[in-house]
PDB file of C-alpha atoms in Angstrom:
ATOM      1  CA  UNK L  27      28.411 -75.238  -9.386  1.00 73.00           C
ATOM      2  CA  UNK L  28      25.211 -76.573  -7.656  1.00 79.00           C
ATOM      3  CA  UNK L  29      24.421 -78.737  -4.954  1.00 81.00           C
ATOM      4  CA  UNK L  30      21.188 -80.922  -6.140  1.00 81.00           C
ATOM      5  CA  UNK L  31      18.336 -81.639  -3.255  1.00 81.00           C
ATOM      6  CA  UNK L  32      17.252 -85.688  -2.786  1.00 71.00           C
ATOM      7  CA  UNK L  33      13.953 -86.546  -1.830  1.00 73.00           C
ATOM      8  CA  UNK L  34      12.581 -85.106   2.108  1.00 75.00           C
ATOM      9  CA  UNK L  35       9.267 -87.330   3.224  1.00 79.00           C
ATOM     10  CA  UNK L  36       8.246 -86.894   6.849  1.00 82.00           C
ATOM     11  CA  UNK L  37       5.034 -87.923   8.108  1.00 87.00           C
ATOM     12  CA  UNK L  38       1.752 -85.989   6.961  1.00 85.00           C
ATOM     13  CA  UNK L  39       0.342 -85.739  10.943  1.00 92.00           C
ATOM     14  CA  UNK L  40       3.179 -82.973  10.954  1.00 90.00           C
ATOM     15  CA  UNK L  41       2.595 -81.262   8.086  1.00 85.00           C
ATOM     16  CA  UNK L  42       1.543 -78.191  10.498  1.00 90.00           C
ATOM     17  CA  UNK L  43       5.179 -77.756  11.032  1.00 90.00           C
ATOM     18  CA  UNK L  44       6.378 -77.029   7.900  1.00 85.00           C
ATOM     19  CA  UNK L  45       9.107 -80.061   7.670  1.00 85.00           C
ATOM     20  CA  UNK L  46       9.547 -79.258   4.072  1.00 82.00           C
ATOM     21  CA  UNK L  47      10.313 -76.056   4.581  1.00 84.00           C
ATOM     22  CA  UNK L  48      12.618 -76.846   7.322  1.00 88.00           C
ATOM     23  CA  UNK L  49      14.133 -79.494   5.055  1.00 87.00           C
ATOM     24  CA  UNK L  50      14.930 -77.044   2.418  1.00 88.00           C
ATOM     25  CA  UNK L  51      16.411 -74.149   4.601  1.00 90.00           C
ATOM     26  CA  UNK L  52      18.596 -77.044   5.861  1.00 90.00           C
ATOM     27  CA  UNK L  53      19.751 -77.652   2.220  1.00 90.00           C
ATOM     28  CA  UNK L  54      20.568 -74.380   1.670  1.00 90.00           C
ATOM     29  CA  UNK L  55      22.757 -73.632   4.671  1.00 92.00           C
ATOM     30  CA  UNK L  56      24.709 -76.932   3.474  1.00 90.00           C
ATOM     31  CA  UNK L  57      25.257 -75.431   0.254  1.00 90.00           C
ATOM     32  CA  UNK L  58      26.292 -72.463   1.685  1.00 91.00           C
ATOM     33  CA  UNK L  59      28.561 -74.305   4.094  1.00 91.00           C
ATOM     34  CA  UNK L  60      30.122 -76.156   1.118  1.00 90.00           C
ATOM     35  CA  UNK L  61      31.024 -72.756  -1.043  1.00 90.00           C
ATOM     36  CA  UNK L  62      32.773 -71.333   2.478  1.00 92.00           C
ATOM     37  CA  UNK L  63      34.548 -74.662   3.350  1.00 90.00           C
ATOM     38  CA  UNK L  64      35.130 -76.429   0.095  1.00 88.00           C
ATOM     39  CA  UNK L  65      34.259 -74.807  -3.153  1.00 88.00           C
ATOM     40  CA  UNK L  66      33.479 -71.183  -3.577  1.00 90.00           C
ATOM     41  CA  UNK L  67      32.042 -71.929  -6.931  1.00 88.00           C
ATOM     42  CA  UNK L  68      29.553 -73.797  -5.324  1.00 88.00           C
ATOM     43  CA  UNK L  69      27.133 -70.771  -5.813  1.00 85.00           C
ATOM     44  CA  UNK L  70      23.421 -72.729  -6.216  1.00 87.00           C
ATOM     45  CA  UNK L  71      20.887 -74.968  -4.650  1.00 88.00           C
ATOM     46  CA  UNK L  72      18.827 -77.313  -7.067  1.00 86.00           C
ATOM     47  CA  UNK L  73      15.704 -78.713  -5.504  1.00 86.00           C
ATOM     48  CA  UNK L  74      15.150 -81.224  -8.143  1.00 80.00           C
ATOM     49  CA  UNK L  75      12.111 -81.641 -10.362  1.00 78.00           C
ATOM     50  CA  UNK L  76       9.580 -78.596 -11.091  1.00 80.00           C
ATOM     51  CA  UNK L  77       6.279 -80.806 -12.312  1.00 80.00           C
ATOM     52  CA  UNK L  78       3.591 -77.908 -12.291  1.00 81.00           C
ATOM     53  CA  UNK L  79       0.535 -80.392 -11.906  1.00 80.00           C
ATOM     54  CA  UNK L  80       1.906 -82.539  -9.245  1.00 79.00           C
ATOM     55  CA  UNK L  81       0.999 -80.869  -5.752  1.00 77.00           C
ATOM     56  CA  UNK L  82       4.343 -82.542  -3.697  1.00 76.00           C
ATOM     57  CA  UNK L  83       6.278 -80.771  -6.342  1.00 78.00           C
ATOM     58  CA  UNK L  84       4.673 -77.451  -7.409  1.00 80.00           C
ATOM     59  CA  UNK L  85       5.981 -75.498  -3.669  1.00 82.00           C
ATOM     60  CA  UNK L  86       9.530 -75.064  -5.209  1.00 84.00           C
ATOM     61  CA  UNK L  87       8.445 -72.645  -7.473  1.00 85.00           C
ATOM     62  CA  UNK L  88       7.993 -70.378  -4.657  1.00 86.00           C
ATOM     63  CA  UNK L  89      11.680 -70.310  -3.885  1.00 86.00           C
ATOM     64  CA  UNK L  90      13.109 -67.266  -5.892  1.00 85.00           C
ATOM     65  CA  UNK L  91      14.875 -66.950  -7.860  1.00 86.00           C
ATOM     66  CA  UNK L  92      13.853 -70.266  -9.278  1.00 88.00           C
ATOM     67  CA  UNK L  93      14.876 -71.559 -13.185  1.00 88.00           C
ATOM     68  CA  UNK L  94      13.845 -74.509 -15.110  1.00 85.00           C
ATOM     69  CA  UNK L  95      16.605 -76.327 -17.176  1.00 82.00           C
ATOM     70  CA  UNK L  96      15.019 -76.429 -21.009  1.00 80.00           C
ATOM     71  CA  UNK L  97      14.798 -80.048 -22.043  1.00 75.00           C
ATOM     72  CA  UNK L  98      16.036 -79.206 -25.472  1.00 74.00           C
ATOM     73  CA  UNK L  99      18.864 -76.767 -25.206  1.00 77.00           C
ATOM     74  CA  UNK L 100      19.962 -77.420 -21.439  1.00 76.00           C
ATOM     75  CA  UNK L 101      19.908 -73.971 -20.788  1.00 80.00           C
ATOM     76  CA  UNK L 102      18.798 -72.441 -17.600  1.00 84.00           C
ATOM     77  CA  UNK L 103      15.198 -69.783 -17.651  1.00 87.00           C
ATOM     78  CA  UNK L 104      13.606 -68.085 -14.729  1.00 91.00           C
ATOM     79  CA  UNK L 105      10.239 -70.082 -14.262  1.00 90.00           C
ATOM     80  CA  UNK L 106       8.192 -67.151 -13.713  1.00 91.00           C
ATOM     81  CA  UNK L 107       8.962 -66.662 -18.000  1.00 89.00           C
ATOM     82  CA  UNK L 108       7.519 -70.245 -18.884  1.00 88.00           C
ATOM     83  CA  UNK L 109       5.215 -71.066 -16.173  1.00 87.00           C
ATOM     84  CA  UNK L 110       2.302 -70.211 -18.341  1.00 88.00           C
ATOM     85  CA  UNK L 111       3.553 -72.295 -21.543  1.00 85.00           C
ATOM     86  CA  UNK L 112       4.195 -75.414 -19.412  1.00 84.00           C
ATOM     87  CA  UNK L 113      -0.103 -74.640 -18.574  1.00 84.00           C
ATOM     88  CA  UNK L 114      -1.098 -74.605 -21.646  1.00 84.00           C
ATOM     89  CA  UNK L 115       0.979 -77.081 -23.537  1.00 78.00           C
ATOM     90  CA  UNK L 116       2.695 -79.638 -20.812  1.00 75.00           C
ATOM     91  CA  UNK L 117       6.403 -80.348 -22.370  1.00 70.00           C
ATOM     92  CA  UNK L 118       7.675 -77.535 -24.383  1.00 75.00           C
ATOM     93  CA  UNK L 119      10.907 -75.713 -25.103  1.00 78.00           C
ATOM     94  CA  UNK L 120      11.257 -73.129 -22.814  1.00 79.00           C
ATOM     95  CA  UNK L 121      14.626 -71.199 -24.369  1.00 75.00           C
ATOM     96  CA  UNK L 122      14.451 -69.047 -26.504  1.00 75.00           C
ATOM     97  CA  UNK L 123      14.739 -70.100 -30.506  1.00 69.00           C
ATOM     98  CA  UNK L 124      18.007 -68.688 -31.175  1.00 70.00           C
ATOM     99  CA  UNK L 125      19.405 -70.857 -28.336  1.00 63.00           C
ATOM    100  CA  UNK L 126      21.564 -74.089 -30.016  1.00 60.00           C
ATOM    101  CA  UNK L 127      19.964 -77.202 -28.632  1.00 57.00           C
ATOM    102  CA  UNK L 128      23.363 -79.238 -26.952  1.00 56.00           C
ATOM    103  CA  UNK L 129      24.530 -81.975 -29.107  1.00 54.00           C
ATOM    104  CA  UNK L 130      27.151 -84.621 -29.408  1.00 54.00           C
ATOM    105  CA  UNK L 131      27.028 -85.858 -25.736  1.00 59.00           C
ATOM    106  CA  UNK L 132      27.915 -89.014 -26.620  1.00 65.00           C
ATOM    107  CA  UNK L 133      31.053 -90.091 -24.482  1.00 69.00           C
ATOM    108  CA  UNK L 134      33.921 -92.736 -24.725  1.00 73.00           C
ATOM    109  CA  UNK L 135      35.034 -95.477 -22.058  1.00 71.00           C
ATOM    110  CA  UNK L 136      38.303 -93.536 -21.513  1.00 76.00           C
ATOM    111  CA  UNK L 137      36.964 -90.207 -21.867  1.00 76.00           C
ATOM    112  CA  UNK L 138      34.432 -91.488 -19.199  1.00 69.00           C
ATOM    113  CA  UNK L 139      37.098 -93.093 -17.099  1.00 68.00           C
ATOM    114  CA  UNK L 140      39.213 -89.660 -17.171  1.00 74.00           C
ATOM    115  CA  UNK L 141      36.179 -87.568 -16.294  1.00 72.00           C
ATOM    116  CA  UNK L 142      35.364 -90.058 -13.519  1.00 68.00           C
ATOM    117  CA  UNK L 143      38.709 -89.780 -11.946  1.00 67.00           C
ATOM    118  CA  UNK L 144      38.659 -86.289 -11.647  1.00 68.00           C
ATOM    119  CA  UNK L 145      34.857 -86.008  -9.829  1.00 67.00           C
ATOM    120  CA  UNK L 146      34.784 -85.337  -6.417  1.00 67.00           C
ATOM    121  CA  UNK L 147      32.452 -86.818  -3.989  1.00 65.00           C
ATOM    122  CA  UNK L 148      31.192 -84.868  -0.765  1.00 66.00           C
ATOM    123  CA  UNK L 149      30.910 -87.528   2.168  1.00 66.00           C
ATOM    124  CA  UNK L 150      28.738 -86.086   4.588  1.00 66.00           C
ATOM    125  CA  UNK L 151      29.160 -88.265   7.532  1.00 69.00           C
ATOM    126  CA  UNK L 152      32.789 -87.349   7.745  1.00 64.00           C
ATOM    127  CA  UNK L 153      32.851 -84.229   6.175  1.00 66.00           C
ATOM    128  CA  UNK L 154      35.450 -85.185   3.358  1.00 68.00           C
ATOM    129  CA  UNK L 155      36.063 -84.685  -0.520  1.00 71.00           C
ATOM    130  CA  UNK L 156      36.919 -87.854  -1.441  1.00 69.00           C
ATOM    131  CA  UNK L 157      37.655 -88.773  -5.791  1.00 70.00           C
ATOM    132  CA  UNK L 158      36.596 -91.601  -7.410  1.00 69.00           C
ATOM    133  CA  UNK L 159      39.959 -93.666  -6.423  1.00 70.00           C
ATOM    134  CA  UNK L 160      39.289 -93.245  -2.332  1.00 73.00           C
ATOM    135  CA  UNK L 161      35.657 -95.225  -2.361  1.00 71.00           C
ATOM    136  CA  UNK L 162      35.595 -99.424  -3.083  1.00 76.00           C
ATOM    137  CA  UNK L 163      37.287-100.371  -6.049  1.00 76.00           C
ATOM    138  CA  UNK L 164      34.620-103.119  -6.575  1.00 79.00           C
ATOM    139  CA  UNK L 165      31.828 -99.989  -6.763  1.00 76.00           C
ATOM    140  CA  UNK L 166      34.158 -97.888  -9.550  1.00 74.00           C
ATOM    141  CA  UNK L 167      32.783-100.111 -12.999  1.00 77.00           C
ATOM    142  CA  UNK L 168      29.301 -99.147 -11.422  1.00 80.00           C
ATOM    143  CA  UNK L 169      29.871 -95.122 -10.938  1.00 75.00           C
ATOM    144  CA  UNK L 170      31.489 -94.486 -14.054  1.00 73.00           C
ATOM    145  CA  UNK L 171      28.956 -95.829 -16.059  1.00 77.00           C
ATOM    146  CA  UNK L 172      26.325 -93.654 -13.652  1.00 76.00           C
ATOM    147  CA  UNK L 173      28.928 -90.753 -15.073  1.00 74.00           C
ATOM    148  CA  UNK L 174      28.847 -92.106 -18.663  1.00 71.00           C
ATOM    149  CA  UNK L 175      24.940 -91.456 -18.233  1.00 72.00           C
ATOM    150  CA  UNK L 176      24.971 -88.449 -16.690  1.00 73.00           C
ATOM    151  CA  UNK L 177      27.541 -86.955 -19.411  1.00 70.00           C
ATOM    152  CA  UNK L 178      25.084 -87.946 -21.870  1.00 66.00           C
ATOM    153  CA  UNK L 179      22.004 -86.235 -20.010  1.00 67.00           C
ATOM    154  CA  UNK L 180      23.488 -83.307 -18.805  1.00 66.00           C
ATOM    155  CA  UNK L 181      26.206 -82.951 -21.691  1.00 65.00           C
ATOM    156  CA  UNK L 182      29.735 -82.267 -21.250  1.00 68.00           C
ATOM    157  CA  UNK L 183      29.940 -78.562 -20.067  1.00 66.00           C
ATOM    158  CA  UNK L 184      27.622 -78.654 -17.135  1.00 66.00           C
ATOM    159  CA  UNK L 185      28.864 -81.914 -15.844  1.00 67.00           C
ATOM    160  CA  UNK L 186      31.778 -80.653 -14.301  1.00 64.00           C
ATOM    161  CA  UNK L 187      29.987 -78.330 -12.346  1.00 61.00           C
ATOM    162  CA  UNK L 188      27.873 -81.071 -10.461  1.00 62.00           C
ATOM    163  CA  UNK L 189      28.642 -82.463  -6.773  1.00 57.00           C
ATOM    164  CA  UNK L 190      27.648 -86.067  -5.702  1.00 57.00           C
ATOM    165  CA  UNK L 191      26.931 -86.406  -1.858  1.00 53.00           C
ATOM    166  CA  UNK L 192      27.325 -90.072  -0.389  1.00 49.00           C
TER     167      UNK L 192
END
């Protein structure tokens, strides 16, 4: 299980103090805090997108250990093994060949509306795990079909292991 980084901006005039860093050592004692309070599954921390040419982006890599999820398979690989492939060719497969590219992530209404129901939410301001039938029934049409999409992007063995923060 993983607890997924949203965007940190902060002013440039204080770039001296490192809020970034700050930001992300801040993110990582909440994920920590989650696996002791909540979930002890909850074992990573996932900064978001690694975009080698894109400066705002490119300091993650120098968190260790750090992976890239392979576009193709959806399998995780240390980024130190493809950092010089996504150089020289931009988008590539980055697993091995004798990994099976995920298929059939294609997911029904009910199926959706049964995985939805079991999701938890983490609600930071009060500290509560909250499922889908605790938040406004007018918002619930919305998040499952957010969940129908992220089944189909993620596929349906590493979406249980995601945890949405309100």
């Amino acid at each position: 299980s993983v607890v997924s980084s949203v965007y940190f901006m902060y002013d440039p005039k204080y770039d001296f103090l490192a809020p970034g860093v700050f930001g992300a050592i801040r993110e990582i004692e909440y994920t920590n805090k989650i696996r002791k309070d909540f979930d002890a599954n909850v074992k990573f921390y996932y900064m978001g997108y690694y975009i080698q040419d894109c400066q705002k982006s490119v300091y993650k890599g120098e968190y260790h250990p750090s992976e890239l999820l392979c576009p193709e398979t959806y399998t995780w690989v240390p980024l130190e093994q493809v950092k010089d492939s996504i150089a020289q060719h931009g988008y590539c497969r980055f697993a091995d060949d004798e990994v099976v590219v995920v298929s059939n992530m294609d997911i029904a209404d009910d199926e959706a509306t049964s995985l939805a129901n079991s999701f938890f939410f983490y609600y930071r301001e009060y500290s509560m795990i909250l499922n889908l039938n605790a938040l406004n029934p007018d918002a619930v049409d919305d998040i499952k079909n957010v969940i129908k999409h992220l089944v189909k992007t993620v596929g349906k063995d590493l979406y249980p292991k995601l945890i949405f923060t309100l």
